[in-house]
PDB file of N, CA and C in Angstrom:
ATOM      1  N   MET A 228       0.915  -1.281  -0.099  1.00 49.00           N
ATOM      2  CA  MET A 228      -0.021   0.059   0.027  1.00 49.00           C
ATOM      3  C   MET A 228       0.843   1.023   0.071  1.00 49.00           C
ATOM      4  N   THR A 229       0.536   2.152  -1.121  1.00 48.00           N
ATOM      5  CA  THR A 229       1.135   3.374  -1.008  1.00 48.00           C
ATOM      6  C   THR A 229       0.532   4.475  -0.087  1.00 48.00           C
ATOM      7  N   THR A 230       0.947   5.742   0.286  1.00 48.00           N
ATOM      8  CA  THR A 230       0.513   6.727   0.820  1.00 48.00           C
ATOM      9  C   THR A 230       0.363   7.895  -0.293  1.00 48.00           C
ATOM     10  N   PRO A 231      -0.473   8.252  -0.956  1.00 42.00           N
ATOM     11  CA  PRO A 231      -0.449   9.443  -1.829  1.00 42.00           C
ATOM     12  C   PRO A 231      -0.184  10.705  -1.468  1.00 42.00           C
ATOM     13  N   LEU A 232       0.434  11.591  -2.343  1.00 37.00           N
ATOM     14  CA  LEU A 232       0.576  13.018  -1.682  1.00 37.00           C
ATOM     15  C   LEU A 232       0.948  13.393  -0.583  1.00 37.00           C
ATOM     16  N   VAL A 233       1.782  12.771   0.054  1.00 43.00           N
ATOM     17  CA  VAL A 233       1.999  13.069   1.624  1.00 43.00           C
ATOM     18  C   VAL A 233       2.966  14.090   2.129  1.00 43.00           C
ATOM     19  N   LEU A 234       3.626  14.303   1.068  1.00 44.00           N
ATOM     20  CA  LEU A 234       4.778  15.574   1.046  1.00 44.00           C
ATOM     21  C   LEU A 234       4.583  16.188  -0.179  1.00 44.00           C
ATOM     22  N   ALA A 235       4.650  17.515   0.315  1.00 44.00           N
ATOM     23  CA  ALA A 235       4.681  18.856  -0.500  1.00 44.00           C
ATOM     24  C   ALA A 235       5.760  20.047  -0.235  1.00 44.00           C
ATOM     25  N   CYS A 236       6.164  20.287  -0.805  1.00 47.00           N
ATOM     26  CA  CYS A 236       7.223  21.794  -0.765  1.00 47.00           C
ATOM     27  C   CYS A 236       6.503  22.890  -1.294  1.00 47.00           C
ATOM     28  N   VAL A 237       6.175  23.881  -0.654  1.00 43.00           N
ATOM     29  CA  VAL A 237       5.467  25.012  -1.605  1.00 43.00           C
ATOM     30  C   VAL A 237       6.669  25.936  -2.080  1.00 43.00           C
ATOM     31  N   LEU A 238       6.592  26.830  -2.856  1.00 41.00           N
ATOM     32  CA  LEU A 238       7.098  27.600  -3.275  1.00 41.00           C
ATOM     33  C   LEU A 238       7.558  29.034  -1.909  1.00 41.00           C
ATOM     34  N   LEU A 239       8.499  29.104  -1.257  1.00 43.00           N
ATOM     35  CA  LEU A 239       9.044  29.779  -0.215  1.00 43.00           C
ATOM     36  C   LEU A 239      10.223  30.206  -0.301  1.00 43.00           C
ATOM     37  N   ALA A 240      10.654  30.876   0.662  1.00 45.00           N
ATOM     38  CA  ALA A 240      12.125  31.251   0.896  1.00 45.00           C
ATOM     39  C   ALA A 240      12.520  29.988   1.876  1.00 45.00           C
ATOM     40  N   PRO A 241      13.810  29.761   1.517  1.00 59.00           N
ATOM     41  CA  PRO A 241      14.359  28.418   2.104  1.00 59.00           C
ATOM     42  C   PRO A 241      14.599  28.647   3.589  1.00 59.00           C
ATOM     43  N   GLN A 242      13.931  27.465   4.565  1.00 73.00           N
ATOM     44  CA  GLN A 242      14.731  27.829   6.066  1.00 73.00           C
ATOM     45  C   GLN A 242      14.571  26.230   6.631  1.00 73.00           C
ATOM     46  N   ASP A 243      15.455  26.033   7.176  1.00 83.00           N
ATOM     47  CA  ASP A 243      15.402  24.691   7.807  1.00 83.00           C
ATOM     48  C   ASP A 243      14.537  24.471   9.058  1.00 83.00           C
ATOM     49  N   TRP A 244      14.189  23.421   8.852  1.00 81.00           N
ATOM     50  CA  TRP A 244      13.125  23.005  10.007  1.00 81.00           C
ATOM     51  C   TRP A 244      13.425  21.671  10.788  1.00 81.00           C
ATOM     52  N   PRO A 245      14.943  21.883  11.157  1.00 81.00           N
ATOM     53  CA  PRO A 245      15.665  21.173  11.736  1.00 81.00           C
ATOM     54  C   PRO A 245      14.931  19.657  12.973  1.00 81.00           C
ATOM     55  N   HIS A 246      13.981  20.057  13.308  1.00 78.00           N
ATOM     56  CA  HIS A 246      13.014  19.048  14.539  1.00 78.00           C
ATOM     57  C   HIS A 246      11.631  19.434  14.522  1.00 78.00           C
ATOM     58  N   TRP A 247      11.085  18.373  15.394  1.00 77.00           N
ATOM     59  CA  TRP A 247       9.806  18.627  15.361  1.00 77.00           C
ATOM     60  C   TRP A 247       9.319  20.208  15.995  1.00 77.00           C
ATOM     61  N   ARG A 248       8.479  20.289  15.583  1.00 79.00           N
ATOM     62  CA  ARG A 248       7.911  21.987  15.748  1.00 79.00           C
ATOM     63  C   ARG A 248       8.580  23.065  15.286  1.00 79.00           C
ATOM     64  N   GLY A 249       9.893  22.769  14.265  1.00 79.00           N
ATOM     65  CA  GLY A 249      10.607  23.958  14.035  1.00 79.00           C
ATOM     66  C   GLY A 249      11.656  24.390  14.528  1.00 79.00           C
ATOM     67  N   PRO A 250      12.611  25.485  14.157  1.00 79.00           N
ATOM     68  CA  PRO A 250      13.362  25.989  14.674  1.00 79.00           C
ATOM     69  C   PRO A 250      13.358  26.435  16.262  1.00 79.00           C
ATOM     70  N   GLY A 251      12.244  26.832  16.518  1.00 80.00           N
ATOM     71  CA  GLY A 251      12.138  27.536  17.511  1.00 80.00           C
ATOM     72  C   GLY A 251      11.222  26.418  18.944  1.00 80.00           C
ATOM     73  N   TYR A 252      11.007  25.186  18.113  1.00 82.00           N
ATOM     74  CA  TYR A 252      10.075  24.244  18.935  1.00 82.00           C
ATOM     75  C   TYR A 252       8.831  24.367  19.448  1.00 82.00           C
ATOM     76  N   ASP A 253       8.641  25.676  18.558  1.00 85.00           N
ATOM     77  CA  ASP A 253       7.039  26.193  18.849  1.00 85.00           C
ATOM     78  C   ASP A 253       5.991  26.166  17.681  1.00 85.00           C
ATOM     79  N   GLY A 254       6.414  25.604  16.643  1.00 81.00           N
ATOM     80  CA  GLY A 254       5.494  25.338  15.259  1.00 81.00           C
ATOM     81  C   GLY A 254       5.665  26.822  14.548  1.00 81.00           C
ATOM     82  N   SER A 255       6.874  27.894  14.825  1.00 80.00           N
ATOM     83  CA  SER A 255       6.356  28.948  14.146  1.00 80.00           C
ATOM     84  C   SER A 255       7.462  28.973  13.123  1.00 80.00           C
ATOM     85  N   SER A 256       7.490  30.071  12.345  1.00 78.00           N
ATOM     86  CA  SER A 256       8.561  30.302  11.025  1.00 78.00           C
ATOM     87  C   SER A 256       8.770  31.833  11.009  1.00 78.00           C
ATOM     88  N   ALA A 257      10.085  32.582  10.766  1.00 80.00           N
ATOM     89  CA  ALA A 257      10.321  33.993  10.435  1.00 80.00           C
ATOM     90  C   ALA A 257       9.712  34.040   9.051  1.00 80.00           C
ATOM     91  N   VAL A 258       9.674  32.990   8.220  1.00 78.00           N
ATOM     92  CA  VAL A 258       9.215  33.090   6.669  1.00 78.00           C
ATOM     93  C   VAL A 258       7.942  33.980   6.722  1.00 78.00           C
ATOM     94  N   THR A 259       7.600  34.764   5.993  1.00 81.00           N
ATOM     95  CA  THR A 259       6.621  35.837   5.758  1.00 81.00           C
ATOM     96  C   THR A 259       6.260  35.300   4.564  1.00 81.00           C
ATOM     97  N   GLY A 260       4.761  35.684   3.992  1.00 80.00           N
ATOM     98  CA  GLY A 260       4.307  35.491   3.120  1.00 80.00           C
ATOM     99  C   GLY A 260       3.602  33.703   2.919  1.00 80.00           C
ATOM    100  N   LEU A 261       3.544  33.175   3.446  1.00 75.00           N
ATOM    101  CA  LEU A 261       3.390  31.695   3.657  1.00 75.00           C
ATOM    102  C   LEU A 261       1.662  31.567   3.017  1.00 75.00           C
ATOM    103  N   PRO A 262       1.471  30.614   2.152  1.00 75.00           N
ATOM    104  CA  PRO A 262      -0.101  30.314   1.752  1.00 75.00           C
ATOM    105  C   PRO A 262      -0.625  29.945   3.100  1.00 75.00           C
ATOM    106  N   ARG A 263      -1.767  30.567   3.217  1.00 78.00           N
ATOM    107  CA  ARG A 263      -2.856  29.938   4.160  1.00 78.00           C
ATOM    108  C   ARG A 263      -3.332  28.318   3.794  1.00 78.00           C
ATOM    109  N   GLU A 264      -3.195  28.153   2.740  1.00 78.00           N
ATOM    110  CA  GLU A 264      -4.085  26.707   2.416  1.00 78.00           C
ATOM    111  C   GLU A 264      -3.038  26.511   0.827  1.00 78.00           C
ATOM    112  N   ILE A 265      -2.620  25.024   1.002  1.00 76.00           N
ATOM    113  CA  ILE A 265      -2.432  24.163  -0.034  1.00 76.00           C
ATOM    114  C   ILE A 265      -3.160  23.372  -0.522  1.00 76.00           C
ATOM    115  N   ASP A 266      -2.757  23.258  -1.990  1.00 78.00           N
ATOM    116  CA  ASP A 266      -3.996  22.022  -2.407  1.00 78.00           C
ATOM    117  C   ASP A 266      -3.114  21.454  -3.839  1.00 78.00           C
ATOM    118  N   ALA A 267      -3.391  20.783  -4.616  1.00 73.00           N
ATOM    119  CA  ALA A 267      -2.494  19.802  -5.393  1.00 73.00           C
ATOM    120  C   ALA A 267      -2.115  20.752  -6.294  1.00 73.00           C
ATOM    121  N   GLU A 268      -2.574  21.923  -6.887  1.00 74.00           N
ATOM    122  CA  GLU A 268      -2.381  22.628  -8.058  1.00 74.00           C
ATOM    123  C   GLU A 268      -1.716  23.910  -7.617  1.00 74.00           C
ATOM    124  N   ALA A 269      -2.136  24.432  -6.278  1.00 74.00           N
ATOM    125  CA  ALA A 269      -1.497  25.874  -6.195  1.00 74.00           C
ATOM    126  C   ALA A 269      -0.442  25.800  -5.079  1.00 74.00           C
ATOM    127  N   GLY A 270       0.629  26.267  -5.478  1.00 71.00           N
ATOM    128  CA  GLY A 270       2.157  26.273  -4.801  1.00 71.00           C
ATOM    129  C   GLY A 270       2.679  25.434  -4.290  1.00 71.00           C
ATOM    130  N   VAL A 271       2.227  24.375  -5.147  1.00 80.00           N
ATOM    131  CA  VAL A 271       3.240  23.022  -4.900  1.00 80.00           C
ATOM    132  C   VAL A 271       4.693  22.820  -6.136  1.00 80.00           C
ATOM    133  N   ARG A 272       5.901  22.858  -5.436  1.00 83.00           N
ATOM    134  CA  ARG A 272       6.785  22.535  -6.207  1.00 83.00           C
ATOM    135  C   ARG A 272       6.975  21.019  -6.491  1.00 83.00           C
ATOM    136  N   TRP A 273       6.850  19.975  -5.759  1.00 88.00           N
ATOM    137  CA  TRP A 273       6.872  18.638  -5.907  1.00 88.00           C
ATOM    138  C   TRP A 273       5.892  17.832  -4.916  1.00 88.00           C
ATOM    139  N   SER A 274       5.673  16.782  -5.230  1.00 89.00           N
ATOM    140  CA  SER A 274       5.020  16.082  -4.406  1.00 89.00           C
ATOM    141  C   SER A 274       5.427  14.708  -4.677  1.00 89.00           C
ATOM    142  N   VAL A 275       5.540  13.557  -3.660  1.00 91.00           N
ATOM    143  CA  VAL A 275       6.063  12.204  -3.907  1.00 91.00           C
ATOM    144  C   VAL A 275       4.822  11.488  -3.065  1.00 91.00           C
ATOM    145  N   GLU A 276       4.779  10.007  -3.647  1.00 91.00           N
ATOM    146  CA  GLU A 276       4.241   8.811  -2.710  1.00 91.00           C
ATOM    147  C   GLU A 276       5.195   8.255  -1.542  1.00 91.00           C
ATOM    148  N   LEU A 277       4.857   8.243  -0.750  1.00 92.00           N
ATOM    149  CA  LEU A 277       5.528   7.472   0.256  1.00 92.00           C
ATOM    150  C   LEU A 277       4.927   5.591   0.104  1.00 92.00           C
ATOM    151  N   PRO A 278       6.361   4.918   0.637  1.00 92.00           N
ATOM    152  CA  PRO A 278       5.796   3.379   0.576  1.00 92.00           C
ATOM    153  C   PRO A 278       4.751   3.094   1.740  1.00 92.00           C
ATOM    154  N   GLY A 279       4.509   4.195   2.795  1.00 92.00           N
ATOM    155  CA  GLY A 279       3.542   4.061   3.696  1.00 92.00           C
ATOM    156  C   GLY A 279       3.317   5.076   4.724  1.00 92.00           C
ATOM    157  N   PRO A 280       2.412   5.200   5.658  1.00 92.00           N
ATOM    158  CA  PRO A 280       2.258   6.319   6.529  1.00 92.00           C
ATOM    159  C   PRO A 280       3.554   6.591   7.462  1.00 92.00           C
ATOM    160  N   GLY A 281       3.761   7.795   7.883  1.00 87.00           N
ATOM    161  CA  GLY A 281       4.847   8.379   8.590  1.00 87.00           C
ATOM    162  C   GLY A 281       4.517   8.493   9.993  1.00 87.00           C
ATOM    163  N   ALA A 282       5.041   8.426  11.083  1.00 78.00           N
ATOM    164  CA  ALA A 282       4.575   8.689  12.251  1.00 78.00           C
ATOM    165  C   ALA A 282       5.688  10.404  12.802  1.00 78.00           C
ATOM    166  N   GLY A 283       5.762  10.820  12.026  1.00 83.00           N
ATOM    167  CA  GLY A 283       7.046  11.940  12.216  1.00 83.00           C
ATOM    168  C   GLY A 283       6.555  13.207  11.610  1.00 83.00           C
ATOM    169  N   THR A 284       7.115  14.418  11.659  1.00 84.00           N
ATOM    170  CA  THR A 284       6.874  15.206  10.786  1.00 84.00           C
ATOM    171  C   THR A 284       8.273  15.569   9.973  1.00 84.00           C
ATOM    172  N   PRO A 285       8.203  16.156   8.833  1.00 88.00           N
ATOM    173  CA  PRO A 285       9.218  16.284   7.991  1.00 88.00           C
ATOM    174  C   PRO A 285      10.183  17.088   8.396  1.00 88.00           C
ATOM    175  N   ILE A 286      11.604  17.028   8.280  1.00 89.00           N
ATOM    176  CA  ILE A 286      12.692  17.455   8.919  1.00 89.00           C
ATOM    177  C   ILE A 286      13.251  17.887   7.472  1.00 89.00           C
ATOM    178  N   VAL A 287      13.548  19.571   7.507  1.00 90.00           N
ATOM    179  CA  VAL A 287      14.566  20.128   6.433  1.00 90.00           C
ATOM    180  C   VAL A 287      15.479  20.660   6.912  1.00 90.00           C
ATOM    181  N   VAL A 288      16.697  20.190   6.508  1.00 90.00           N
ATOM    182  CA  VAL A 288      17.867  20.793   6.791  1.00 90.00           C
ATOM    183  C   VAL A 288      18.912  20.636   5.620  1.00 90.00           C
ATOM    184  N   GLY A 289      19.511  21.993   5.274  1.00 88.00           N
ATOM    185  CA  GLY A 289      19.929  22.590   3.696  1.00 88.00           C
ATOM    186  C   GLY A 289      19.390  21.863   2.908  1.00 88.00           C
ATOM    187  N   GLY A 290      19.638  21.253   1.834  1.00 90.00           N
ATOM    188  CA  GLY A 290      19.120  20.706   0.709  1.00 90.00           C
ATOM    189  C   GLY A 290      18.338  19.263   0.671  1.00 90.00           C
ATOM    190  N   ARG A 291      17.985  19.138   1.738  1.00 93.00           N
ATOM    191  CA  ARG A 291      17.279  17.596   2.166  1.00 93.00           C
ATOM    192  C   ARG A 291      16.043  17.946   2.843  1.00 93.00           C
ATOM    193  N   VAL A 292      15.200  17.308   2.448  1.00 93.00           N
ATOM    194  CA  VAL A 292      13.847  17.172   3.382  1.00 93.00           C
ATOM    195  C   VAL A 292      13.884  15.714   3.863  1.00 93.00           C
ATOM    196  N   PHE A 293      13.525  15.022   4.922  1.00 94.00           N
ATOM    197  CA  PHE A 293      14.068  13.950   5.511  1.00 94.00           C
ATOM    198  C   PHE A 293      12.817  13.546   6.246  1.00 94.00           C
ATOM    199  N   VAL A 294      11.927  12.293   6.019  1.00 94.00           N
ATOM    200  CA  VAL A 294      10.550  12.018   6.653  1.00 94.00           C
ATOM    201  C   VAL A 294      10.836  10.345   6.762  1.00 94.00           C
ATOM    202  N   THR A 295       9.878   9.666   7.666  1.00 94.00           N
ATOM    203  CA  THR A 295       9.910   8.196   7.666  1.00 94.00           C
ATOM    204  C   THR A 295       8.774   7.596   7.321  1.00 94.00           C
ATOM    205  N   ALA A 296       8.650   6.623   7.134  1.00 95.00           N
ATOM    206  CA  ALA A 296       7.601   5.619   6.407  1.00 95.00           C
ATOM    207  C   ALA A 296       7.485   4.293   6.968  1.00 95.00           C
ATOM    208  N   ALA A 297       6.369   3.751   7.508  1.00 94.00           N
ATOM    209  CA  ALA A 297       6.373   2.622   7.696  1.00 94.00           C
ATOM    210  C   ALA A 297       5.694   1.680   6.899  1.00 94.00           C
ATOM    211  N   VAL A 298       6.437   0.790   6.499  1.00 93.00           N
ATOM    212  CA  VAL A 298       5.817  -0.461   5.582  1.00 93.00           C
ATOM    213  C   VAL A 298       5.425  -1.726   6.422  1.00 93.00           C
ATOM    214  N   GLU A 299       3.925  -1.707   6.871  1.00 90.00           N
ATOM    215  CA  GLU A 299       3.501  -2.403   7.484  1.00 90.00           C
ATOM    216  C   GLU A 299       3.854  -3.906   7.413  1.00 90.00           C
ATOM    217  N   GLU A 300       3.351  -4.163   5.962  1.00 90.00           N
ATOM    218  CA  GLU A 300       3.531  -5.632   5.248  1.00 90.00           C
ATOM    219  C   GLU A 300       4.886  -6.417   5.679  1.00 90.00           C
ATOM    220  N   ALA A 301       6.018  -5.724   5.562  1.00 91.00           N
ATOM    221  CA  ALA A 301       7.088  -5.999   5.893  1.00 91.00           C
ATOM    222  C   ALA A 301       7.597  -5.793   7.053  1.00 91.00           C
ATOM    223  N   GLY A 302       7.029  -4.868   7.998  1.00 92.00           N
ATOM    224  CA  GLY A 302       7.467  -4.526   9.275  1.00 92.00           C
ATOM    225  C   GLY A 302       8.679  -3.936   9.553  1.00 92.00           C
ATOM    226  N   VAL A 303       8.984  -2.821   8.950  1.00 94.00           N
ATOM    227  CA  VAL A 303      10.141  -2.054   8.574  1.00 94.00           C
ATOM    228  C   VAL A 303       9.641  -0.563   8.728  1.00 94.00           C
ATOM    229  N   LEU A 304      10.743   0.105   9.324  1.00 94.00           N
ATOM    230  CA  LEU A 304      10.338   1.639   9.415  1.00 94.00           C
ATOM    231  C   LEU A 304      11.742   1.924   8.387  1.00 94.00           C
ATOM    232  N   LEU A 305      11.124   3.129   7.554  1.00 95.00           N
ATOM    233  CA  LEU A 305      11.852   3.688   6.899  1.00 95.00           C
ATOM    234  C   LEU A 305      12.589   5.091   6.819  1.00 95.00           C
ATOM    235  N   ALA A 306      13.890   5.572   6.908  1.00 95.00           N
ATOM    236  CA  ALA A 306      14.133   7.145   6.719  1.00 95.00           C
ATOM    237  C   ALA A 306      14.403   7.121   5.297  1.00 95.00           C
ATOM    238  N   LEU A 307      13.890   8.361   4.888  1.00 96.00           N
ATOM    239  CA  LEU A 307      14.253   8.697   3.392  1.00 96.00           C
ATOM    240  C   LEU A 307      14.213  10.247   3.343  1.00 96.00           C
ATOM    241  N   ALA A 308      15.378  10.648   2.345  1.00 96.00           N
ATOM    242  CA  ALA A 308      15.783  11.835   2.060  1.00 96.00           C
ATOM    243  C   ALA A 308      15.680  12.391   1.037  1.00 96.00           C
ATOM    244  N   PHE A 309      15.137  13.388   0.510  1.00 97.00           N
ATOM    245  CA  PHE A 309      14.665  14.199  -0.904  1.00 97.00           C
ATOM    246  C   PHE A 309      15.554  15.171  -0.791  1.00 97.00           C
ATOM    247  N   GLU A 310      15.426  15.556  -2.367  1.00 96.00           N
ATOM    248  CA  GLU A 310      16.282  16.639  -2.589  1.00 96.00           C
ATOM    249  C   GLU A 310      15.140  17.724  -2.500  1.00 96.00           C
ATOM    250  N   ARG A 311      15.395  18.712  -1.575  1.00 92.00           N
ATOM    251  CA  ARG A 311      14.731  19.807  -1.539  1.00 92.00           C
ATOM    252  C   ARG A 311      13.839  20.595  -2.438  1.00 92.00           C
ATOM    253  N   GLU A 312      15.105  20.565  -3.654  1.00 90.00           N
ATOM    254  CA  GLU A 312      14.332  21.641  -5.093  1.00 90.00           C
ATOM    255  C   GLU A 312      13.760  20.663  -5.714  1.00 90.00           C
ATOM    256  N   SER A 313      14.205  19.362  -6.199  1.00 94.00           N
ATOM    257  CA  SER A 313      13.419  18.467  -7.026  1.00 94.00           C
ATOM    258  C   SER A 313      12.407  17.370  -6.411  1.00 94.00           C
ATOM    259  N   GLY A 314      12.463  17.445  -5.160  1.00 95.00           N
ATOM    260  CA  GLY A 314      12.047  15.775  -4.530  1.00 95.00           C
ATOM    261  C   GLY A 314      12.576  14.507  -5.105  1.00 95.00           C
ATOM    262  N   GLU A 315      13.359  14.618  -5.787  1.00 96.00           N
ATOM    263  CA  GLU A 315      14.264  13.270  -6.243  1.00 96.00           C
ATOM    264  C   GLU A 315      14.544  12.524  -4.717  1.00 96.00           C
ATOM    265  N   LEU A 316      14.303  11.479  -4.760  1.00 97.00           N
ATOM    266  CA  LEU A 316      14.838  10.518  -3.735  1.00 97.00           C
ATOM    267  C   LEU A 316      16.567  10.510  -3.852  1.00 97.00           C
ATOM    268  N   ALA A 317      17.117  10.782  -2.431  1.00 97.00           N
ATOM    269  CA  ALA A 317      18.582  10.765  -2.201  1.00 97.00           C
ATOM    270  C   ALA A 317      19.074   9.450  -1.878  1.00 97.00           C
ATOM    271  N   TRP A 318      18.320   9.115  -0.844  1.00 97.00           N
ATOM    272  CA  TRP A 318      18.581   8.038  -0.214  1.00 97.00           C
ATOM    273  C   TRP A 318      17.375   7.355   0.621  1.00 97.00           C
ATOM    274  N   GLU A 319      17.739   6.062   1.162  1.00 96.00           N
ATOM    275  CA  GLU A 319      16.431   5.229   1.853  1.00 96.00           C
ATOM    276  C   GLU A 319      17.010   4.738   2.721  1.00 96.00           C
ATOM    277  N   LEU A 320      16.933   4.691   3.856  1.00 96.00           N
ATOM    278  CA  LEU A 320      17.448   3.692   5.025  1.00 96.00           C
ATOM    279  C   LEU A 320      16.478   2.827   5.789  1.00 96.00           C
ATOM    280  N   GLU A 321      16.674   1.351   6.155  1.00 95.00           N
ATOM    281  CA  GLU A 321      15.354   0.336   6.810  1.00 95.00           C
ATOM    282  C   GLU A 321      16.005   0.536   8.143  1.00 95.00           C
TER     283      GLU A 321
END
């Protein structure tokens, strides 16, 4: 089973989001002009399908976006890294 359209990067000024709830641990960002809503057509640079649901929030550091995905049928948890600009899979680790 795949999880569709679970990760999307919008067209924004870059800011690292290095841990849960962001740089200040409070869910806030210094970036201004952020969209209030995101849909499949407006403001999305790229999206990917993950091999299963994730239990964490995306982490953005430098040029990469890091996420987790649980593949229940195989009983594994994956860490995945995507290129921030293109959405290309950089690596996957079980």
